[in-house]
Amino acid sequence: QVQLVESGGGLVQPGGSLRLSCKSSRSIYSFSSMRWYRQAPGKQREFVAGITAGGETRYADSTMGRFTVSRDTRNTVYLQLNSLKPEDTAVYYCNAYLSIGAESWGQGTQVTVSS
């Protein structure tokens, strides 16, 4: 339905920061919300943060105020990751959500937090 491409992942030390980007082939305002998920090896994919077309944001409790989701005026959603911890290590995925049964996923970008 839509192509999503994440970027910005990498290797950082504990306490470091990264800014992830998700570029959509369509306007992000075409969707009900844009969401970020993550999945660590051997674990289920979990919700991290999201922003609605109206600009409302929601975060998982696990972020503990360290992450911020934002957007530009066209096709890109961002996830600012601050004060990173080893347990944040995962593949981070972008999700474009319209309704149940109408959503798309990116290929993911790897975030590794290690010293």
CSV table of N, CA, C and O in Angstrom, one decimal, residues 10-111:
chain,number,residue,atom,x,y,z
A,10,GLY,N,22.3,2.7,14.2
A,10,GLY,CA,23.7,2.5,14.3
A,10,GLY,C,24.1,2.0,15.6
A,10,GLY,O,23.3,1.6,16.4
A,11,LEU,N,25.4,2.0,15.9
A,11,LEU,CA,26.0,1.6,17.1
A,11,LEU,C,26.3,2.8,18.0
A,11,LEU,O,27.0,3.7,17.5
A,12,VAL,N,25.8,2.8,19.2
A,12,VAL,CA,26.1,3.9,20.1
A,12,VAL,C,26.4,3.4,21.5
A,12,VAL,O,26.0,2.3,21.9
A,13,GLN,N,27.1,4.2,22.3
A,13,GLN,CA,27.3,3.8,23.7
A,13,GLN,C,26.2,4.1,24.6
A,13,GLN,O,25.4,5.0,24.3
A,14,PRO,N,26.1,3.4,25.7
A,14,PRO,CA,25.0,3.8,26.7
A,14,PRO,C,25.0,5.3,27.0
A,14,PRO,O,26.1,5.9,27.2
A,15,GLY,N,23.9,5.9,27.0
A,15,GLY,CA,23.8,7.3,27.3
A,15,GLY,C,23.8,8.2,26.0
A,15,GLY,O,23.5,9.4,26.1
A,16,GLY,N,24.1,7.6,24.9
A,16,GLY,CA,24.1,8.3,23.6
A,16,GLY,C,22.8,8.5,23.0
A,16,GLY,O,21.7,8.1,23.6
A,17,SER,N,22.8,9.1,21.8
A,17,SER,CA,21.5,9.5,21.2
A,17,SER,C,21.6,9.1,19.7
A,17,SER,O,22.7,9.0,19.1
A,18,LEU,N,20.4,8.9,19.1
A,18,LEU,CA,20.3,8.7,17.7
A,18,LEU,C,19.0,9.3,17.3
A,18,LEU,O,18.0,9.5,18.1
A,19,ARG,N,18.9,9.7,16.0
A,19,ARG,CA,17.7,10.2,15.4
A,19,ARG,C,17.3,9.3,14.2
A,19,ARG,O,18.0,9.3,13.2
A,20,LEU,N,16.2,8.6,14.4
A,20,LEU,CA,15.7,7.7,13.3
A,20,LEU,C,14.7,8.5,12.4
A,20,LEU,O,14.0,9.3,12.9
A,21,SER,N,14.8,8.1,11.1
A,21,SER,CA,13.9,8.7,10.2
A,21,SER,C,13.1,7.6,9.5
A,21,SER,O,13.6,6.5,9.2
A,22,CYS,N,11.8,8.0,9.1
A,22,CYS,CA,11.0,7.1,8.3
A,22,CYS,C,10.4,7.9,7.2
A,22,CYS,O,9.6,8.8,7.4
A,23,LYS,N,10.8,7.6,6.0
A,23,LYS,CA,10.4,8.3,4.8
A,23,LYS,C,9.3,7.5,4.1
A,23,LYS,O,9.6,6.4,3.7
A,24,SER,N,8.1,8.1,3.9
A,24,SER,CA,7.0,7.4,3.2
A,24,SER,C,6.9,7.8,1.8
A,24,SER,O,7.2,8.9,1.4
A,25,SER,N,6.4,6.9,1.0
A,25,SER,CA,6.2,7.2,-0.5
A,25,SER,C,4.9,8.0,-0.6
A,25,SER,O,4.7,8.5,-1.7
A,26,ARG,N,4.1,8.1,0.4
A,26,ARG,CA,3.0,9.0,0.4
A,26,ARG,C,3.0,9.9,1.5
A,26,ARG,O,3.8,9.7,2.5
A,27,SER,N,2.2,11.0,1.5
A,27,SER,CA,2.1,11.9,2.6
A,27,SER,C,1.8,11.2,3.9
A,27,SER,O,0.9,10.4,3.9
A,28,ILE,N,2.5,11.5,4.9
A,28,ILE,CA,2.2,10.8,6.2
A,28,ILE,C,0.9,11.3,6.8
A,28,ILE,O,0.3,10.6,7.6
A,29,TYR,N,0.4,12.4,6.2
A,29,TYR,CA,-0.9,12.9,6.7
A,29,TYR,C,-2.1,12.1,6.0
A,29,TYR,O,-3.3,12.4,6.2
A,30,SER,N,-1.7,11.2,5.1
A,30,SER,CA,-2.7,10.3,4.5
A,30,SER,C,-3.2,9.2,5.5
A,30,SER,O,-4.2,8.5,5.2
A,31,PHE,N,-2.5,9.0,6.6
A,31,PHE,CA,-2.8,8.0,7.5
A,31,PHE,C,-3.3,8.5,8.8
A,31,PHE,O,-3.2,9.6,9.2
A,32,SER,N,-4.0,7.6,9.5
A,32,SER,CA,-4.5,7.9,10.8
A,32,SER,C,-3.4,8.2,11.8
A,32,SER,O,-3.5,9.2,12.6
A,33,SER,N,-2.3,7.4,11.7
A,33,SER,CA,-1.2,7.7,12.6
A,33,SER,C,0.1,7.0,12.0
A,33,SER,O,0.0,6.1,11.2
A,34,MET,N,1.2,7.6,12.4
A,34,MET,CA,2.5,7.0,12.1
A,34,MET,C,3.0,6.5,13.4
A,34,MET,O,3.0,7.2,14.4
A,35,ARG,N,3.5,5.2,13.4
A,35,ARG,CA,4.0,4.6,14.7
A,35,ARG,C,5.4,4.0,14.5
A,35,ARG,O,5.8,3.6,13.4
A,36,TRP,N,6.1,3.9,15.6
A,36,TRP,CA,7.3,3.2,15.7
A,36,TRP,C,7.2,2.0,16.6
A,36,TRP,O,6.6,2.1,17.7
A,37,TYR,N,7.7,0.9,16.2
A,37,TYR,CA,7.8,-0.3,17.0
A,37,TYR,C,9.3,-0.8,17.0
A,37,TYR,O,10.1,-0.3,16.2
A,38,ARG,N,9.6,-1.7,17.9
A,38,ARG,CA,10.9,-2.3,17.9
A,38,ARG,C,10.8,-3.7,18.3
A,38,ARG,O,9.9,-4.2,18.9
A,39,GLN,N,11.8,-4.5,17.8
A,39,GLN,CA,11.9,-5.9,18.1
A,39,GLN,C,13.3,-6.4,18.3
A,39,GLN,O,14.2,-6.2,17.5
A,40,ALA,N,13.5,-6.9,19.5
A,40,ALA,CA,14.8,-7.5,19.9
A,40,ALA,C,14.8,-8.9,19.5
A,40,ALA,O,13.8,-9.6,19.4
A,41,PRO,N,16.0,-9.5,19.3
A,41,PRO,CA,16.1,-11.0,19.0
A,41,PRO,C,15.4,-11.8,20.0
A,41,PRO,O,15.6,-11.7,21.2
A,42,GLY,N,14.5,-12.7,19.5
A,42,GLY,CA,13.8,-13.6,20.4
A,42,GLY,C,12.7,-13.0,21.2
A,42,GLY,O,12.0,-13.7,22.0
A,43,LYS,N,12.3,-11.8,20.9
A,43,LYS,CA,11.2,-11.1,21.6
A,43,LYS,C,10.2,-10.6,20.6
A,43,LYS,O,10.4,-10.5,19.4
A,44,GLN,N,9.0,-10.4,21.1
A,44,GLN,CA,7.9,-9.9,20.3
A,44,GLN,C,8.1,-8.4,20.0
A,44,GLN,O,8.8,-7.7,20.7
A,45,ARG,N,7.5,-8.0,18.8
A,45,ARG,CA,7.6,-6.6,18.4
A,45,ARG,C,6.7,-5.8,19.4
A,45,ARG,O,5.6,-6.2,19.7
A,46,GLU,N,7.2,-4.7,19.8
A,46,GLU,CA,6.5,-3.9,20.8
A,46,GLU,C,6.3,-2.4,20.3
A,46,GLU,O,7.2,-1.9,19.6
A,47,PHE,N,5.3,-1.8,20.7
A,47,PHE,CA,5.0,-0.4,20.4
A,47,PHE,C,5.9,0.5,21.1
A,47,PHE,O,6.2,0.3,22.3
A,48,VAL,N,6.4,1.5,20.5
A,48,VAL,CA,7.4,2.5,21.1
A,48,VAL,C,6.7,3.9,21.2
A,48,VAL,O,6.7,4.5,22.3
A,49,ALA,N,6.3,4.4,20.1
A,49,ALA,CA,5.8,5.7,20.0
A,49,ALA,C,4.9,5.9,18.8
A,49,ALA,O,5.1,5.2,17.8
A,50,GLY,N,4.0,6.9,18.8
A,50,GLY,CA,3.2,7.2,17.7
A,50,GLY,C,2.7,8.6,17.6
A,50,GLY,O,2.7,9.3,18.7
A,51,ILE,N,2.3,9.1,16.5
A,51,ILE,CA,1.8,10.4,16.3
A,51,ILE,C,0.6,10.3,15.3
A,51,ILE,O,0.7,9.7,14.3
A,52,THR,N,-0.5,11.0,15.7
A,52,THR,CA,-1.7,11.0,14.8
A,52,THR,C,-1.6,12.1,13.8
A,52,THR,O,-0.7,12.9,13.9
A,53,ALA,N,-2.5,12.0,12.8
A,53,ALA,CA,-2.5,13.0,11.8
A,53,ALA,C,-2.7,14.4,12.4
A,53,ALA,O,-2.3,15.4,11.9
A,54,GLY,N,-3.4,14.4,13.5
A,54,GLY,CA,-3.7,15.7,14.2
A,54,GLY,C,-2.6,16.1,15.1
A,54,GLY,O,-2.7,17.2,15.7
A,55,GLY,N,-1.5,15.4,15.2
A,55,GLY,CA,-0.4,15.8,16.0
A,55,GLY,C,-0.3,15.2,17.4
A,55,GLY,O,0.5,15.6,18.2
A,56,GLU,N,-1.3,14.4,17.8
A,56,GLU,CA,-1.3,13.8,19.1
A,56,GLU,C,-0.3,12.7,19.2
A,56,GLU,O,-0.1,11.9,18.3
A,57,THR,N,0.5,12.7,20.3
A,57,THR,CA,1.5,11.7,20.5
A,57,THR,C,1.2,10.7,21.6
A,57,THR,O,0.5,11.0,22.6
A,58,ARG,N,1.8,9.6,21.5
A,58,ARG,CA,1.7,8.5,22.6
A,58,ARG,C,3.0,7.8,22.7
A,58,ARG,O,3.6,7.5,21.6
A,59,TYR,N,3.3,7.4,23.9
A,59,TYR,CA,4.6,6.7,24.1
A,59,TYR,C,4.4,5.5,25.0
A,59,TYR,O,3.5,5.5,25.9
A,60,ALA,N,5.2,4.5,24.8
A,60,ALA,CA,5.2,3.3,25.6
A,60,ALA,C,5.9,3.7,27.0
A,60,ALA,O,6.8,4.6,27.0
A,61,ASP,N,5.4,3.1,28.0
A,61,ASP,CA,6.0,3.4,29.3
A,61,ASP,C,7.5,3.2,29.4
A,61,ASP,O,8.2,3.8,30.1
A,62,SER,N,8.0,2.2,28.6
A,62,SER,CA,9.4,1.8,28.6
A,62,SER,C,10.3,2.9,28.2
A,62,SER,O,11.5,2.9,28.4
A,63,THR,N,9.8,3.9,27.4
A,63,THR,CA,10.6,5.0,27.0
A,63,THR,C,11.0,5.9,28.1
A,63,THR,O,12.0,6.6,28.0
A,64,MET,N,10.2,6.0,29.1
A,64,MET,CA,10.5,6.8,30.3
A,64,MET,C,10.9,8.2,30.0
A,64,MET,O,11.8,8.8,30.6
A,65,GLY,N,10.2,8.9,29.0
A,65,GLY,CA,10.5,10.2,28.7
A,65,GLY,C,11.8,10.5,27.9
A,65,GLY,O,12.1,11.6,27.6
A,66,ARG,N,12.4,9.4,27.4
A,66,ARG,CA,13.7,9.5,26.7
A,66,ARG,C,13.5,9.7,25.2
A,66,ARG,O,14.4,10.1,24.5
A,67,PHE,N,12.4,9.3,24.7
A,67,PHE,CA,12.1,9.3,23.2
A,67,PHE,C,11.1,10.3,22.8
A,67,PHE,O,10.2,10.6,23.6
A,68,THR,N,11.3,10.9,21.6
A,68,THR,CA,10.4,11.9,21.1
A,68,THR,C,10.1,11.6,19.7
A,68,THR,O,11.0,11.5,18.9
A,69,VAL,N,8.8,11.5,19.3
A,69,VAL,CA,8.4,11.4,18.0
A,69,VAL,C,8.0,12.7,17.4
A,69,VAL,O,7.3,13.5,18.1
A,70,SER,N,8.3,13.0,16.1
A,70,SER,CA,8.0,14.2,15.5
A,70,SER,C,7.9,14.0,14.0
A,70,SER,O,8.0,12.8,13.5
A,71,ARG,N,7.6,15.0,13.2
A,71,ARG,CA,7.4,14.9,11.8
A,71,ARG,C,7.7,16.2,11.0
A,71,ARG,O,7.8,17.2,11.6
A,72,ASP,N,7.9,16.1,9.7
A,72,ASP,CA,8.0,17.2,8.9
A,72,ASP,C,6.6,17.5,8.3
A,72,ASP,O,5.6,16.9,8.7
A,73,THR,N,6.6,18.4,7.3
A,73,THR,CA,5.3,18.7,6.7
A,73,THR,C,4.9,17.9,5.5
A,73,THR,O,3.9,18.2,4.8
A,74,ARG,N,5.7,16.9,5.2
A,74,ARG,CA,5.5,16.1,4.0
A,74,ARG,C,5.4,14.6,4.3
A,74,ARG,O,4.4,14.0,4.5
A,75,ASN,N,6.6,13.9,4.2
A,75,ASN,CA,6.6,12.5,4.1
A,75,ASN,C,7.5,11.8,5.2
A,75,ASN,O,7.6,10.6,5.1
A,76,THR,N,8.0,12.5,6.2
A,76,THR,CA,8.9,11.9,7.1
A,76,THR,C,8.5,12.0,8.5
A,76,THR,O,8.1,13.1,9.0
A,77,VAL,N,8.6,10.9,9.2
A,77,VAL,CA,8.4,10.9,10.7
A,77,VAL,C,9.8,10.6,11.3
A,77,VAL,O,10.6,9.8,10.8
A,78,TYR,N,10.0,11.2,12.5
A,78,TYR,CA,11.3,11.0,13.2
A,78,TYR,C,11.1,10.4,14.6
A,78,TYR,O,10.0,10.5,15.2
A,79,LEU,N,12.1,9.7,15.1
A,79,LEU,CA,12.1,9.2,16.4
A,79,LEU,C,13.4,9.6,17.0
A,79,LEU,O,14.5,9.0,16.6
A,80,GLN,N,13.4,10.5,18.0
A,80,GLN,CA,14.6,10.9,18.7
A,80,GLN,C,14.8,10.0,19.9
A,80,GLN,O,14.0,10.0,20.7
A,81,LEU,N,16.0,9.4,19.9
A,81,LEU,CA,16.3,8.5,21.0
A,81,LEU,C,17.4,9.1,21.8
A,81,LEU,O,18.5,9.3,21.3
A,82,ASN,N,17.1,9.3,23.1
A,82,ASN,CA,18.1,9.9,24.0
A,82,ASN,C,18.3,9.0,25.2
A,82,ASN,O,17.5,8.2,25.5
A,83,SER,N,19.5,9.2,25.8
A,83,SER,CA,19.8,8.4,27.0
A,83,SER,C,19.6,7.0,26.8
A,83,SER,O,19.0,6.2,27.6
A,84,LEU,N,20.2,6.5,25.7
A,84,LEU,CA,20.0,5.1,25.3
A,84,LEU,C,20.6,4.1,26.3
A,84,LEU,O,21.7,4.4,26.8
A,85,LYS,N,19.9,3.0,26.4
A,85,LYS,CA,20.3,1.9,27.3
A,85,LYS,C,20.5,0.7,26.5
A,85,LYS,O,19.9,0.5,25.4
A,86,PRO,N,21.3,-0.3,27.0
A,86,PRO,CA,21.5,-1.5,26.3
A,86,PRO,C,20.2,-2.2,26.0
A,86,PRO,O,20.1,-2.9,24.9
A,87,GLU,N,19.2,-2.1,26.8
A,87,GLU,CA,17.9,-2.8,26.6
A,87,GLU,C,17.1,-2.1,25.5
A,87,GLU,O,16.1,-2.7,25.1
A,88,ASP,N,17.6,-1.0,25.0
A,88,ASP,CA,17.0,-0.4,23.8
A,88,ASP,C,17.4,-1.0,22.5
A,88,ASP,O,16.9,-0.7,21.4
A,89,THR,N,18.4,-1.9,22.6
A,89,THR,CA,18.9,-2.5,21.4
A,89,THR,C,17.8,-3.3,20.7
A,89,THR,O,17.2,-4.2,21.3
A,90,ALA,N,17.6,-3.1,19.4
A,90,ALA,CA,16.5,-3.7,18.7
A,90,ALA,C,16.5,-3.2,17.3
A,90,ALA,O,17.2,-2.2,16.9
A,91,VAL,N,15.7,-3.9,16.4
A,91,VAL,CA,15.4,-3.3,15.1
A,91,VAL,C,14.2,-2.5,15.3
A,91,VAL,O,13.2,-2.9,15.8
A,92,TYR,N,14.3,-1.2,14.8
A,92,TYR,CA,13.2,-0.3,14.9
A,92,TYR,C,12.4,-0.2,13.6
A,92,TYR,O,13.1,0.1,12.6
A,93,TYR,N,11.1,-0.3,13.7
A,93,TYR,CA,10.3,-0.4,12.5
A,93,TYR,C,9.3,0.8,12.5
A,93,TYR,O,8.8,1.2,13.5
A,94,CYS,N,9.1,1.3,11.3
A,94,CYS,CA,8.1,2.4,11.1
A,94,CYS,C,6.8,1.7,10.6
A,94,CYS,O,6.8,0.8,9.8
A,95,ASN,N,5.7,2.2,11.1
A,95,ASN,CA,4.4,1.7,10.7
A,95,ASN,C,3.4,2.8,10.3
A,95,ASN,O,3.3,3.8,11.0
A,96,ALA,N,2.8,2.7,9.1
A,96,ALA,CA,1.8,3.6,8.7
A,96,ALA,C,0.4,3.0,8.9
A,96,ALA,O,0.1,2.0,8.2
A,97,TYR,N,-0.4,3.6,9.8
A,97,TYR,CA,-1.6,2.9,10.2
A,97,TYR,C,-2.8,3.8,9.7
A,97,TYR,O,-2.9,5.0,10.0
A,98,LEU,N,-3.7,3.1,9.0
A,98,LEU,CA,-5.0,3.7,8.6
A,98,LEU,C,-6.1,3.2,9.4
A,98,LEU,O,-6.9,3.9,10.0
A,99,SER,N,-6.2,1.9,9.5
A,99,SER,CA,-7.2,1.2,10.2
A,99,SER,C,-6.8,-0.3,10.3
A,99,SER,O,-5.8,-0.7,9.8
A,100,ILE,N,-7.6,-1.1,11.1
A,100,ILE,CA,-7.3,-2.5,11.2
A,100,ILE,C,-7.3,-3.2,9.8
A,100,ILE,O,-8.3,-3.0,9.1
A,101,GLY,N,-6.2,-3.8,9.5
A,101,GLY,CA,-6.2,-4.5,8.2
A,101,GLY,C,-5.7,-3.5,7.1
A,101,GLY,O,-5.5,-4.0,5.9
A,102,ALA,N,-5.3,-2.3,7.4
A,102,ALA,CA,-4.8,-1.3,6.4
A,102,ALA,C,-3.7,-0.6,7.0
A,102,ALA,O,-3.8,0.5,7.6
A,103,GLU,N,-2.5,-1.2,7.0
A,103,GLU,CA,-1.3,-0.7,7.5
A,103,GLU,C,-0.1,-1.2,6.8
A,103,GLU,O,-0.1,-2.3,6.1
A,104,SER,N,1.0,-0.5,6.8
A,104,SER,CA,2.2,-0.9,6.1
A,104,SER,C,3.4,-0.8,7.1
A,104,SER,O,3.4,0.0,8.0
A,105,TRP,N,4.5,-1.5,6.8
A,105,TRP,CA,5.7,-1.6,7.6
A,105,TRP,C,6.9,-1.3,6.7
A,105,TRP,O,7.0,-1.7,5.6
A,106,GLY,N,7.9,-0.7,7.3
A,106,GLY,CA,9.2,-0.5,6.7
A,106,GLY,C,10.1,-1.7,7.0
A,106,GLY,O,9.6,-2.7,7.6
A,107,GLN,N,11.3,-1.7,6.5
A,107,GLN,CA,12.2,-2.8,6.6
A,107,GLN,C,12.9,-2.9,7.9
A,107,GLN,O,13.5,-3.9,8.3
A,108,GLY,N,12.9,-1.8,8.6
A,108,GLY,CA,13.6,-1.7,9.9
A,108,GLY,C,15.0,-1.1,9.8
A,108,GLY,O,15.7,-1.2,8.8
A,109,THR,N,15.4,-0.5,10.9
A,109,THR,CA,16.8,-0.1,11.1
A,109,THR,C,17.3,-0.5,12.4
A,109,THR,O,16.7,-0.4,13.4
A,110,GLN,N,18.6,-1.0,12.4
A,110,GLN,CA,19.2,-1.6,13.6
A,110,GLN,C,19.7,-0.5,14.5
A,110,GLN,O,20.5,0.3,14.1
A,111,VAL,N,19.3,-0.6,15.8
A,111,VAL,CA,19.9,0.2,16.9
A,111,VAL,C,20.6,-0.7,17.8
A,111,VAL,O,20.0,-1.6,18.4
